[in-house]
Coordinates of C-alpha atoms and ligand atoms in Angstrom, one line a residue:
M1 CA 0.0 0.0 0.0
P2 CA 2.1 2.9 -1.2
A3 CA 1.4 6.1 0.5
A4 CA 1.3 9.7 -0.6
L5 CA 2.3 11.7 2.5
K6 CA 2.7 15.4 3.2
M7 CA 5.1 16.7 5.7
S8 CA 2.6 19.3 6.8
G9 CA 0.4 16.4 8.0
L10 CA 3.1 14.3 9.5
W11 CA 4.2 14.7 13.0
S12 CA 7.9 14.1 12.9
P13 CA 9.6 16.3 15.4
T14 CA 13.3 16.3 14.4
L15 CA 15.9 17.5 16.9
K16 CA 18.9 19.6 16.2
E17 CA 20.7 18.7 19.4
E18 CA 22.4 15.4 20.0
P19 CA 20.4 13.6 22.7
A20 CA 22.9 13.3 25.5
E21 CA 21.9 9.9 26.8
A22 CA 22.2 8.1 23.5
E23 CA 25.5 6.1 23.1
V24 CA 25.0 4.5 19.7
I25 CA 24.1 6.0 16.4
S26 CA 20.8 4.2 15.9
H27 CA 19.6 5.4 19.3
R28 CA 20.7 9.0 18.5
L29 CA 19.2 9.1 15.1
L30 CA 15.9 7.4 16.0
L31 CA 15.4 10.2 18.5
R32 CA 16.8 13.0 16.4
A33 CA 14.8 12.0 13.3
G34 CA 11.6 12.1 15.2
M35 CA 11.0 8.4 14.9
M36 CA 10.6 7.5 18.6
R37 CA 10.6 8.9 22.1
K38 CA 11.6 7.4 25.4
T39 CA 8.8 6.6 27.8
A40 CA 10.8 4.9 30.5
A41 CA 14.2 3.1 30.6
G42 CA 14.2 0.6 27.7
I43 CA 10.6 1.5 26.8
Y44 CA 9.8 3.6 23.8
T45 CA 6.9 5.1 21.9
F46 CA 7.1 5.0 18.1
L47 CA 6.1 8.2 16.4
P48 CA 4.5 8.0 12.9
L49 CA 7.7 7.8 10.8
G50 CA 9.4 5.2 13.1
Y51 CA 6.3 3.1 13.2
R52 CA 6.1 3.1 9.4
S53 CA 9.6 1.5 9.3
V54 CA 8.6 -0.9 12.0
R55 CA 5.6 -2.0 9.9
K56 CA 7.8 -2.4 6.9
I57 CA 10.1 -4.8 8.7
E58 CA 7.1 -6.7 10.1
Q59 CA 5.7 -7.0 6.6
I60 CA 8.9 -8.4 5.2
V61 CA 9.1 -10.9 8.0
R62 CA 5.4 -11.8 7.5
E63 CA 5.9 -12.5 3.8
E64 CA 8.9 -14.8 4.5
M65 CA 7.0 -16.7 7.2
D66 CA 3.9 -17.1 5.0
A67 CA 6.1 -18.3 2.2
I68 CA 7.3 -21.3 4.2
G69 CA 3.9 -22.2 5.4
S70 CA 4.0 -20.7 8.9
Q71 CA 0.6 -19.3 10.0
E72 CA 0.1 -16.0 11.7
M73 CA -1.8 -15.9 15.0
L74 CA -1.6 -13.8 18.1
M75 CA -1.0 -14.8 21.7
P76 CA -1.6 -12.9 24.9
I77 CA 1.1 -10.8 26.5
V78 CA -0.2 -11.5 30.0
Q79 CA 0.4 -15.2 30.8
P80 CA -0.7 -17.3 33.8
A81 CA 2.0 -18.5 36.2
E82 CA 0.7 -22.0 36.2
L83 CA 2.0 -22.6 32.6
W84 CA 5.5 -21.4 33.7
E85 CA 5.3 -23.7 36.7
E86 CA 4.5 -26.6 34.4
S87 CA 7.6 -25.9 32.3
G88 CA 9.7 -25.3 35.4
R89 CA 10.6 -21.8 34.2
W90 CA 8.7 -19.9 36.9
E91 CA 11.5 -20.8 39.3
V92 CA 14.5 -20.5 37.0
Y93 CA 13.7 -17.5 34.8
G94 CA 15.0 -14.9 37.3
P95 CA 14.3 -11.2 37.6
E96 CA 14.1 -10.6 33.8
L97 CA 10.6 -12.1 34.1
A98 CA 8.1 -9.4 35.1
R99 CA 5.7 -10.9 37.5
L100 CA 2.3 -9.5 38.5
K101 CA -0.8 -10.4 40.4
D102 CA -4.4 -9.9 39.4
R103 CA -7.0 -8.6 41.8
Q104 CA -7.7 -12.1 43.2
G105 CA -4.0 -12.5 44.0
R106 CA -3.3 -14.9 41.1
D107 CA 0.2 -14.9 39.6
F108 CA 0.9 -13.8 36.1
C109 CA 3.8 -12.6 34.0
L110 CA 4.5 -10.4 31.0
G111 CA 5.6 -12.8 28.2
P112 CA 9.3 -12.6 27.5
T113 CA 8.8 -15.4 25.0
H114 CA 5.8 -17.8 24.3
E115 CA 6.9 -21.4 24.4
E116 CA 4.6 -22.1 27.4
V117 CA 1.5 -20.5 25.9
I118 CA 1.9 -22.1 22.5
T119 CA 2.5 -25.6 23.9
A120 CA -0.5 -25.3 26.2
T121 CA -2.6 -24.1 23.2
V122 CA -1.8 -27.0 20.9
R123 CA -1.8 -29.8 23.5
D124 CA -5.0 -31.7 23.7
E125 CA -6.1 -30.3 20.4
L126 CA -3.4 -31.2 18.0
R127 CA -3.8 -35.0 18.5
S128 CA -2.7 -37.0 15.5
Y129 CA 0.5 -37.3 13.5
R130 CA -1.7 -36.7 10.4
E131 CA -2.2 -33.1 11.5
L132 CA 1.5 -32.5 11.8
P133 CA 3.7 -30.6 11.1
V134 CA 2.2 -27.3 12.2
S135 CA 4.1 -24.0 12.3
L136 CA 2.6 -20.9 13.9
Y137 CA 4.0 -17.4 14.4
Q138 CA 3.0 -14.0 15.8
I139 CA 4.4 -10.5 15.8
N140 CA 3.9 -9.2 19.3
T141 CA 5.3 -7.1 22.1
K142 CA 7.7 -8.9 24.5
F143 CA 8.7 -7.7 28.0
R144 CA 12.0 -8.6 29.5
D145 CA 13.1 -6.7 32.6
E146 CA 16.7 -6.5 31.3
M147 CA 19.3 -5.7 34.0
R148 CA 20.9 -3.0 31.7
P149 CA 18.5 -1.8 29.1
R150 CA 20.7 0.3 26.7
F151 CA 21.5 1.4 23.2
G152 CA 17.9 2.3 22.5
L153 CA 16.1 -0.4 20.6
L154 CA 19.1 -2.7 20.6
R155 CA 18.5 -3.8 24.2
G156 CA 15.1 -2.6 25.3
R157 CA 12.8 -4.0 28.0
E158 CA 9.7 -3.8 25.9
F159 CA 10.3 -4.7 22.3
I160 CA 8.6 -6.2 19.3
M161 CA 9.5 -9.8 18.2
K162 CA 8.3 -12.2 15.6
D163 CA 8.3 -15.6 17.3
A164 CA 7.4 -18.8 15.5
Y165 CA 7.0 -22.3 17.0
S166 CA 6.7 -25.5 15.1
F167 CA 5.4 -29.0 16.0
H168 CA 6.6 -32.2 14.4
A169 CA 6.2 -35.9 14.5
S170 CA 9.7 -36.7 13.4
Q171 CA 13.2 -35.3 13.6
E172 CA 13.3 -35.2 9.7
S173 CA 10.2 -33.0 9.7
L174 CA 11.7 -30.7 12.3
Q175 CA 15.0 -30.5 10.4
A176 CA 13.2 -29.7 7.1
H177 CA 11.2 -26.8 8.6
Y178 CA 14.2 -25.6 10.6
D179 CA 16.2 -25.5 7.3
D180 CA 13.4 -23.5 5.7
M181 CA 13.5 -21.1 8.6
V182 CA 17.3 -20.7 8.3
R183 CA 16.9 -19.8 4.6
A184 CA 13.9 -17.5 5.4
Y185 CA 15.9 -15.7 8.1
G186 CA 18.8 -15.2 5.7
R187 CA 16.3 -13.7 3.1
I188 CA 14.9 -11.4 5.8
C189 CA 18.4 -10.1 6.7
D190 CA 19.1 -9.6 2.9
R191 CA 15.8 -7.8 2.4
L192 CA 16.5 -5.5 5.3
G193 CA 19.8 -4.6 3.6
L194 CA 21.9 -6.0 6.4
A195 CA 25.4 -7.2 6.2
W196 CA 25.1 -10.3 8.3
R197 CA 26.6 -13.7 9.2
P198 CA 25.0 -16.9 10.4
V199 CA 26.7 -18.0 13.6
T200 CA 26.5 -21.4 15.0
A201 CA 26.3 -20.4 18.7
D202 CA 27.9 -23.6 19.8
S203 CA 30.4 -24.6 17.2
G204 CA 29.4 -28.3 17.0
Q205 CA 31.1 -29.3 20.2
I206 CA 29.7 -32.2 22.3
G207 CA 26.5 -31.3 24.1
G208 CA 25.9 -28.4 21.7
S209 CA 22.3 -27.6 20.8
V210 CA 21.1 -27.1 17.2
T211 CA 20.9 -23.3 16.8
V212 CA 22.0 -20.5 14.5
E213 CA 22.2 -16.8 15.5
F214 CA 21.9 -14.3 12.7
M215 CA 24.4 -11.5 13.4
A216 CA 24.3 -8.0 11.8
L217 CA 27.9 -6.8 11.6
A218 CA 28.3 -3.6 13.6
E219 CA 30.9 -2.1 15.8
S220 CA 28.3 -1.4 18.4
G221 CA 27.4 -5.1 18.6
E222 CA 27.6 -6.9 21.9
A223 CA 28.8 -10.2 20.4
G224 CA 32.5 -10.6 19.6
L225 CA 32.9 -12.7 16.4
V226 CA 35.5 -14.3 14.3
H227 CA 34.7 -14.9 10.7
C228 CA 36.3 -15.8 7.4
D229 CA 35.7 -15.1 3.7
C230 CA 34.7 -18.7 3.2
G231 CA 31.5 -18.0 5.2
Y232 CA 32.6 -19.4 8.5
A233 CA 31.5 -17.2 11.5
A234 CA 31.4 -18.0 15.2
N235 CA 31.1 -16.3 18.5
V236 CA 34.6 -15.8 19.9
E237 CA 33.5 -17.6 22.9
A238 CA 32.3 -20.7 21.0
A239 CA 34.7 -20.7 18.1
E240 CA 37.1 -23.6 17.9
A241 CA 40.7 -22.2 18.3
V242 CA 43.0 -23.6 15.6
V243 CA 46.4 -22.2 16.5
A244 CA 49.5 -22.6 14.5
Y245 CA 51.6 -23.1 17.7
E246 CA 55.3 -23.2 17.3
A247 CA 56.9 -25.4 20.0
A248 CA 59.8 -23.8 21.9
A249 CA 61.7 -27.1 21.8
S250 CA 61.1 -30.3 19.7
T251 CA 63.6 -32.4 21.8
S252 CA 63.3 -33.0 25.5
Q253 CA 65.5 -30.9 27.8
P254 CA 66.5 -31.4 31.5
L255 CA 64.2 -30.0 34.1
E256 CA 65.7 -26.9 35.7
K257 CA 64.6 -24.7 38.5
V258 CA 65.2 -20.9 37.9
H259 CA 65.1 -18.2 40.5
T260 CA 62.6 -15.6 39.2
P261 CA 62.3 -12.9 41.8
S262 CA 59.6 -10.3 41.4
V263 CA 58.2 -12.1 38.4
Q264 CA 54.4 -11.9 38.6
T265 CA 53.0 -12.1 35.1
I266 CA 53.6 -13.9 31.9
A267 CA 55.0 -10.7 30.5
D268 CA 57.5 -10.4 33.4
L269 CA 58.5 -14.0 33.0
A270 CA 59.0 -13.8 29.3
A271 CA 61.1 -10.7 29.7
F272 CA 63.1 -12.2 32.5
L273 CA 63.9 -15.3 30.6
G274 CA 64.3 -13.6 27.2
K275 CA 61.5 -15.8 25.8
N276 CA 58.6 -15.1 23.6
P277 CA 55.5 -15.2 25.9
Q278 CA 54.1 -17.9 23.5
H279 CA 56.9 -20.2 24.7
T280 CA 55.9 -20.0 28.3
V281 CA 53.0 -21.9 29.8
K282 CA 50.3 -20.1 31.7
T283 CA 48.6 -22.1 34.5
M284 CA 45.3 -21.0 35.9
A285 CA 43.8 -22.5 39.1
A286 CA 40.2 -23.4 39.6
R287 CA 38.1 -25.6 41.8
T288 CA 35.4 -28.2 41.1
T289 CA 32.1 -28.1 42.9
A290 CA 33.4 -30.8 45.1
G291 CA 36.3 -28.5 46.1
A292 CA 39.1 -30.3 44.2
L293 CA 41.9 -28.2 42.6
V294 CA 42.1 -28.0 38.8
F295 CA 45.1 -26.5 36.8
F296 CA 44.4 -25.3 33.3
C297 CA 47.7 -25.0 31.2
L298 CA 47.8 -23.0 28.0
P299 CA 50.3 -21.1 25.9
G300 CA 51.4 -18.0 27.8
D301 CA 50.1 -15.5 25.2
R302 CA 46.5 -16.9 25.1
E303 CA 43.3 -16.5 27.1
L304 CA 41.5 -19.3 28.8
N305 CA 37.9 -19.7 27.5
L306 CA 35.8 -20.4 30.5
L307 CA 33.0 -22.0 28.5
K308 CA 35.4 -24.5 27.1
A309 CA 36.9 -25.1 30.5
E310 CA 33.4 -25.9 31.8
K311 CA 32.9 -28.4 29.1
I312 CA 35.8 -30.4 30.5
V313 CA 35.0 -29.7 34.2
P314 CA 31.4 -28.9 34.7
A315 CA 30.6 -25.9 37.0
V316 CA 34.3 -25.2 37.5
E317 CA 35.1 -21.9 39.2
M318 CA 38.3 -19.9 39.0
L319 CA 40.0 -19.3 42.4
D320 CA 39.8 -16.0 44.0
E321 CA 42.6 -14.3 46.1
D322 CA 41.7 -16.0 49.4
D323 CA 41.5 -19.5 47.9
F324 CA 45.2 -19.6 47.0
A325 CA 46.3 -19.6 50.6
S326 CA 43.7 -22.2 51.6
F327 CA 45.1 -24.5 48.9
G328 CA 48.6 -23.6 49.8
I329 CA 49.5 -22.5 46.3
H330 CA 51.2 -19.4 45.1
R331 CA 49.7 -17.1 42.5
G332 CA 52.1 -16.3 39.7
F333 CA 54.1 -19.4 40.3
L334 CA 51.7 -22.2 39.4
G335 CA 52.6 -25.2 37.3
P336 CA 51.8 -28.8 36.7
V337 CA 55.1 -30.1 38.2
G338 CA 54.8 -30.6 42.0
A339 CA 51.2 -29.4 42.1
P340 CA 49.3 -30.3 45.3
E341 CA 48.3 -34.0 45.3
R342 CA 45.2 -34.9 43.3
T343 CA 45.2 -31.7 41.3
M344 CA 43.5 -32.3 38.0
I345 CA 45.8 -31.1 35.1
V346 CA 43.9 -30.0 32.0
A347 CA 46.2 -28.8 29.1
D348 CA 45.5 -27.0 25.9
R349 CA 45.9 -29.3 22.9
T350 CA 48.3 -26.9 21.2
L351 CA 50.9 -27.8 23.9
K352 CA 50.9 -31.4 22.9
N353 CA 54.0 -31.0 20.7
E354 CA 55.8 -28.9 23.2
L355 CA 58.7 -30.9 24.8
A356 CA 60.0 -28.2 27.1
W357 CA 57.4 -26.3 29.1
T358 CA 58.4 -23.2 31.1
V359 CA 56.1 -23.3 34.1
G360 CA 55.7 -22.0 37.7
A361 CA 57.5 -24.2 40.2
N362 CA 54.7 -24.0 42.8
E363 CA 57.0 -22.1 45.2
P364 CA 57.4 -18.4 45.5
D365 CA 59.9 -16.7 43.1
H366 CA 60.7 -19.9 41.2
H367 CA 59.9 -21.3 37.8
L368 CA 60.9 -24.5 36.0
T369 CA 62.2 -24.8 32.4
G370 CA 62.3 -28.0 30.4
A371 CA 59.3 -29.6 32.0
L372 CA 58.1 -32.6 30.0
P373 CA 54.6 -34.1 30.2
G374 CA 54.7 -37.8 30.9
R375 CA 58.1 -37.5 32.6
D376 CA 57.7 -34.7 35.1
F377 CA 54.0 -34.6 35.4
A378 CA 50.8 -36.2 34.0
V379 CA 48.2 -34.4 31.9
D380 CA 44.7 -35.7 32.8
F381 CA 42.9 -34.1 29.8
W382 CA 44.0 -32.5 26.6
A383 CA 41.4 -30.1 25.1
D384 CA 40.8 -26.9 23.2
L385 CA 40.9 -24.4 26.0
L386 CA 41.5 -21.2 24.1
T387 CA 39.4 -18.2 23.2
A388 CA 39.8 -17.9 19.5
E389 CA 41.5 -14.8 18.2
P390 CA 41.7 -13.0 14.8
G391 CA 44.7 -14.5 12.9
D392 CA 43.9 -18.1 14.1
A393 CA 43.3 -20.5 11.3
C394 CA 39.7 -20.8 10.1
P395 CA 38.4 -24.2 11.3
Q396 CA 36.7 -24.6 7.9
C397 CA 39.3 -23.5 5.4
G398 CA 42.5 -22.7 7.3
K399 CA 42.7 -19.0 6.2
P400 CA 43.4 -16.4 9.0
L401 CA 40.2 -15.5 10.8
Q402 CA 39.1 -11.8 11.0
A403 CA 37.5 -10.1 14.0
A404 CA 34.1 -8.4 13.9
R405 CA 31.3 -7.4 16.3
G406 CA 27.7 -8.5 15.8
I407 CA 24.2 -7.6 16.8
E408 CA 22.1 -10.8 17.2
V409 CA 19.0 -9.9 15.2
S410 CA 17.4 -13.3 15.1
Q411 CA 17.9 -16.9 16.2
V412 CA 16.5 -20.3 15.3
F413 CA 16.5 -23.3 17.7
Q414 CA 15.6 -26.9 17.7
L415 CA 14.0 -27.4 21.0
G416 CA 13.3 -31.1 20.7
T417 CA 10.9 -32.4 23.4
K418 CA 12.0 -30.0 26.1
Y419 CA 8.6 -28.3 26.5
S420 CA 6.4 -31.1 25.2
V421 CA 7.7 -33.5 27.8
S422 CA 7.6 -31.1 30.7
M423 CA 4.1 -29.8 29.7
G424 CA 2.7 -33.2 28.6
A425 CA 2.0 -32.2 25.0
T426 CA 1.7 -35.4 23.0
F427 CA 0.2 -36.7 19.8
M428 CA -0.7 -40.2 18.6
D429 CA 1.8 -41.7 16.1
E430 CA 1.1 -44.2 13.3
T431 CA 1.1 -47.1 15.8
G432 CA -1.3 -45.4 18.1
A433 CA 1.3 -44.6 20.7
E434 CA 1.5 -41.3 22.5
Q435 CA 4.6 -39.3 21.6
P436 CA 5.8 -35.9 22.7
F437 CA 6.0 -33.3 19.9
L438 CA 9.3 -32.4 18.5
M439 CA 9.5 -28.6 18.6
G440 CA 11.4 -25.7 17.0
C441 CA 11.3 -22.0 17.9
Y442 CA 12.4 -19.1 15.8
G443 CA 12.7 -15.4 16.8
V444 CA 13.3 -12.2 14.9
G445 CA 13.8 -9.0 16.9
I446 CA 11.8 -6.6 14.9
T447 CA 12.7 -3.4 16.7
R448 CA 16.3 -4.6 17.2
S449 CA 16.5 -5.2 13.5
L450 CA 15.3 -1.6 12.9
A451 CA 18.2 -0.3 15.0
A452 CA 20.7 -2.7 13.3
V453 CA 19.7 -1.4 9.9
I454 CA 20.5 2.2 11.1
E455 CA 23.8 1.1 12.7
Q456 CA 24.8 -0.1 9.2
H457 CA 23.1 2.7 7.1
A458 CA 23.9 6.1 8.6
D459 CA 26.4 8.9 8.4
E460 CA 27.0 12.2 10.3
N461 CA 24.0 13.8 8.7
G462 CA 21.5 11.1 9.5
I463 CA 19.9 7.8 8.4
A464 CA 20.5 6.5 4.9
W465 CA 17.8 3.8 4.7
P466 CA 17.6 1.0 2.3
V467 CA 14.4 1.5 0.4
S468 CA 12.9 -1.6 1.9
V469 CA 12.8 -0.1 5.4
A470 CA 12.6 3.6 4.7
P471 CA 9.4 5.3 6.1
A472 CA 9.0 6.5 2.5
E473 CA 11.0 5.7 -0.7
V474 CA 11.0 9.1 -2.4
A475 CA 10.7 12.7 -1.1
V476 CA 9.7 15.6 -3.2
L477 CA 11.3 18.8 -1.9
P478 CA 9.9 22.0 -3.4
L479 CA 12.3 24.8 -2.4
A480 CA 9.7 27.6 -2.5
V481 CA 6.2 26.4 -1.6
D482 CA 4.6 29.7 -2.5
D483 CA 6.2 30.0 -5.9
E484 CA 3.5 29.7 -8.6
L485 CA 5.7 27.4 -10.7
V486 CA 7.5 25.3 -8.1
A487 CA 4.5 24.3 -5.9
P488 CA 2.2 22.9 -8.6
V489 CA 5.1 21.0 -10.3
A490 CA 6.1 19.5 -7.0
E491 CA 2.5 18.5 -6.2
R492 CA 2.1 16.9 -9.6
L493 CA 5.4 14.9 -9.4
W494 CA 4.4 13.8 -5.9
S495 CA 1.0 12.5 -7.0
E496 CA 2.4 10.9 -10.2
L497 CA 5.1 9.1 -8.2
A498 CA 2.5 7.8 -5.7
E499 CA 0.4 6.7 -8.6
A500 CA 3.4 4.8 -10.0
G501 CA 3.3 2.8 -6.8
L502 CA 6.1 4.5 -4.9
D503 CA 5.9 5.5 -1.2
T504 CA 6.2 9.2 -1.6
V505 CA 6.3 12.2 0.7
L506 CA 6.0 15.9 -0.2
D507 CA 7.8 18.4 2.0
D508 CA 5.2 21.1 1.6
R509 CA 6.3 22.9 4.7
D510 CA 7.0 26.6 4.4
E511 CA 10.7 26.1 5.5
R512 CA 14.0 27.4 4.2
A513 CA 15.8 25.1 1.7
G514 CA 18.5 24.4 4.3
V515 CA 16.0 23.1 6.8
K516 CA 14.4 20.8 4.2
F517 CA 17.7 19.4 3.1
A518 CA 18.8 18.8 6.6
D519 CA 15.6 17.1 7.7
A520 CA 15.5 15.0 4.5
D521 CA 19.0 13.7 5.2
L522 CA 18.4 13.2 8.9
I523 CA 15.2 11.3 8.3
G524 CA 17.0 9.6 5.4
W525 CA 14.6 9.5 2.5
P526 CA 16.5 7.3 0.0
Y527 CA 15.6 9.4 -3.1
Q528 CA 15.1 13.1 -2.9
L529 CA 13.7 15.1 -5.8
V530 CA 14.6 18.7 -5.4
I531 CA 12.3 21.2 -7.3
G532 CA 13.8 24.7 -7.5
K533 CA 13.0 27.8 -9.5
K534 CA 16.3 27.9 -11.3
G535 CA 16.1 24.3 -12.5
L536 CA 12.5 24.5 -13.5
A537 CA 13.3 27.5 -15.6
E538 CA 15.6 25.2 -17.6
G539 CA 13.0 22.4 -17.5
S540 CA 14.9 20.2 -15.0
V541 CA 14.8 18.9 -11.4
E542 CA 17.6 17.5 -9.3
L543 CA 17.6 14.0 -7.9
K544 CA 19.7 13.3 -4.8
V545 CA 20.5 9.7 -3.8
R546 CA 20.9 9.7 -0.1
A547 CA 23.1 6.6 0.3
T548 CA 25.7 7.7 -2.2
G549 CA 25.3 11.5 -2.1
D550 CA 25.1 11.4 -5.9
R551 CA 23.1 14.3 -7.5
I552 CA 21.7 14.0 -11.0
M553 CA 19.8 16.6 -13.1
L554 CA 16.8 15.1 -14.7
P555 CA 14.6 16.6 -17.4
L556 CA 11.3 17.4 -15.8
D557 CA 9.3 15.1 -18.1
D558 CA 11.6 12.2 -17.4
A559 CA 11.7 12.5 -13.6
V560 CA 8.9 10.2 -12.6
A561 CA 9.9 7.4 -14.9
H562 CA 13.6 7.7 -13.9
V563 CA 12.9 7.7 -10.2
T564 CA 10.4 4.9 -10.5
G565 CA 13.0 2.8 -12.4
L566 CA 15.6 3.4 -9.7
V567 CA 13.3 2.5 -6.8
E568 CA 12.1 -0.6 -8.6
A569 CA 15.6 -1.7 -9.2
E570 CA 16.5 -1.1 -5.6
R571 CA 13.4 -3.0 -4.5
A572 CA 14.4 -5.9 -6.6
R573 CA 17.8 -5.9 -4.9
F574 CA 16.0 -6.2 -1.5
S575 CA 13.4 -8.8 -2.5
Ligands
LIG601 P1 20.2 -11.5 23.9 O1 21.2 -12.6 24.0 O2 20.7 -10.3 23.0 O3 19.7 -11.0 25.2 P2 18.3 -13.5 23.4 O4 19.2 -14.5 22.8 O5 18.0 -13.6 24.8 O6 18.9 -12.0 23.2 P3 16.1 -14.5 22.0 O7 15.4 -15.1 23.2 O8 16.8 -15.4 21.1 O9 17.0 -13.3 22.6 O10 15.0 -13.6 21.3 C1 14.9 -13.6 19.8 C2 15.3 -12.2 19.3 O11 14.6 -11.1 20.1 C3 16.7 -11.9 19.5 O12 17.5 -12.4 18.5 C4 16.7 -10.3 19.4 O13 16.7 -9.9 18.1 C5 15.4 -10.0 20.1 N1 15.6 -9.5 21.5 C6 15.9 -10.3 22.5 N2 16.1 -9.5 23.6 C7 15.9 -8.2 23.2 C8 15.9 -6.9 23.9 N3 16.2 -6.8 25.2 N4 15.7 -5.8 23.1 C9 15.4 -5.9 21.8 N5 15.4 -7.1 21.2 C10 15.6 -8.2 21.8
LIG602 MG1 19.0 -15.4 21.1

């Protein structure tokens, strides 16, 4: 439904001043361009222009969901506690879940997500394998009482999400729909004009769940990523670390104790011994839940990845200052040789080829060189313990990884029977036996996506929308609204563009040219048709392309066809 809008009838209060509280560009520009206003921390009101863009994103998502056979529906925001008690999440969800009571004192919550409601809705009604699969989605407001709402729409407390849930009789069926969703989510990102990467949140390690996060690349993103031109991308935390580690020695050496006074850090040690930090071994102390000591050994220049450490030793905790004394060990001088009895030694796999470890001697002011696993100490587990870094080898193709930051705009998940088992949602299979549904869930952050688009499409003057998300595709800017030539031509071009099917706005306000140009760039109309007296006298108008800054003079008679062609080409790029 292309619109013909007039600025005189549009409430879009733009701001000249930079809003002080806004740290990221999308937050600043959404406020400055008159798209939204803050109602409370992490809670926003969308003004007419901002809401137009929200609805455009919703429509793109709706089209992609409909195309893969997911059906739109709508669930309540207020949800009864009983459902959350059934799933077990009433206890475990924590303070992000906003809880409230009705006048009878019954417990409810504001939905942060809808697995419970959807599962309760289909159980008892979706009874036979013949009715499966079923995929349902809604576009609705979510509430999460985030600890630190920030960055405007990127991390709000109230936000709009598209959430879909699917029910299946077999893993093959779940996998097929999940694959459809993955492709649809990729198309959604493309249509929003986002530069994005699919990230396997848990890079296929044991116990990992089946999920993909769709990350819009942006400096302001909260997620640290490594990625490669071959298409590989992963969370730094989850990425497999493939390190071309150069061993300090390839033949064994005698074990020697070295006096290393006032050496506290790896940097001190490396400097003291004249070694590359990579050729020292860092030992980090932790404890199991049962209170046993664990030493993690890794190349001196690398960081221990706690998530990976926890995969080897569940619920492991790093020691704090006081614990060192209680275990009788010495911070800064830890090592696998002569560790307290029954210490579990977990070593990074890159050290496997190292035949001369430089390690702490487990006594103050001393280190050992030439330590050899198997001879001087035993390693209980070898594992990948490292946080991946740019420059490490891509686990897929071996090329050096690059670093980036990402905004998680959406995520798909195979839930399996987690909710159907806990909530008793079953169907009858071909043999007449009751089986729990296999489920998938799939979320797109509508309002977070809006902010992500701006993070990628903006400059110092304002937003530079892709046409697919812009509140309008073309703006007609008459530079003198009371001029007897300019005004009617502008009005005519505006209505012809709208008739050609373009979302068009006419800046009919009695404002100076400078104000109109500044507002047009701030709001970010993708195509701006400037109608001035001088140009008209020569039979021409000027087209400005917001994204590139290009300016083209067009013959008046050709303007509508030319702009329509450009917008249609651009639309095709985003469809
Ligand atoms: P995050 O890790 O960023 O807190 P999440 O993984 O908890 O997000 P999901 O439960 O996967 O979020 O929700 C699906 C989508 O909803 C997310 O991919 C994101 O786009 C959006 N979303 C989640 N939390 C917020 C929020 N606080 N503000 C805006 N959008 C959000
Ligand atoms: Mg998520």
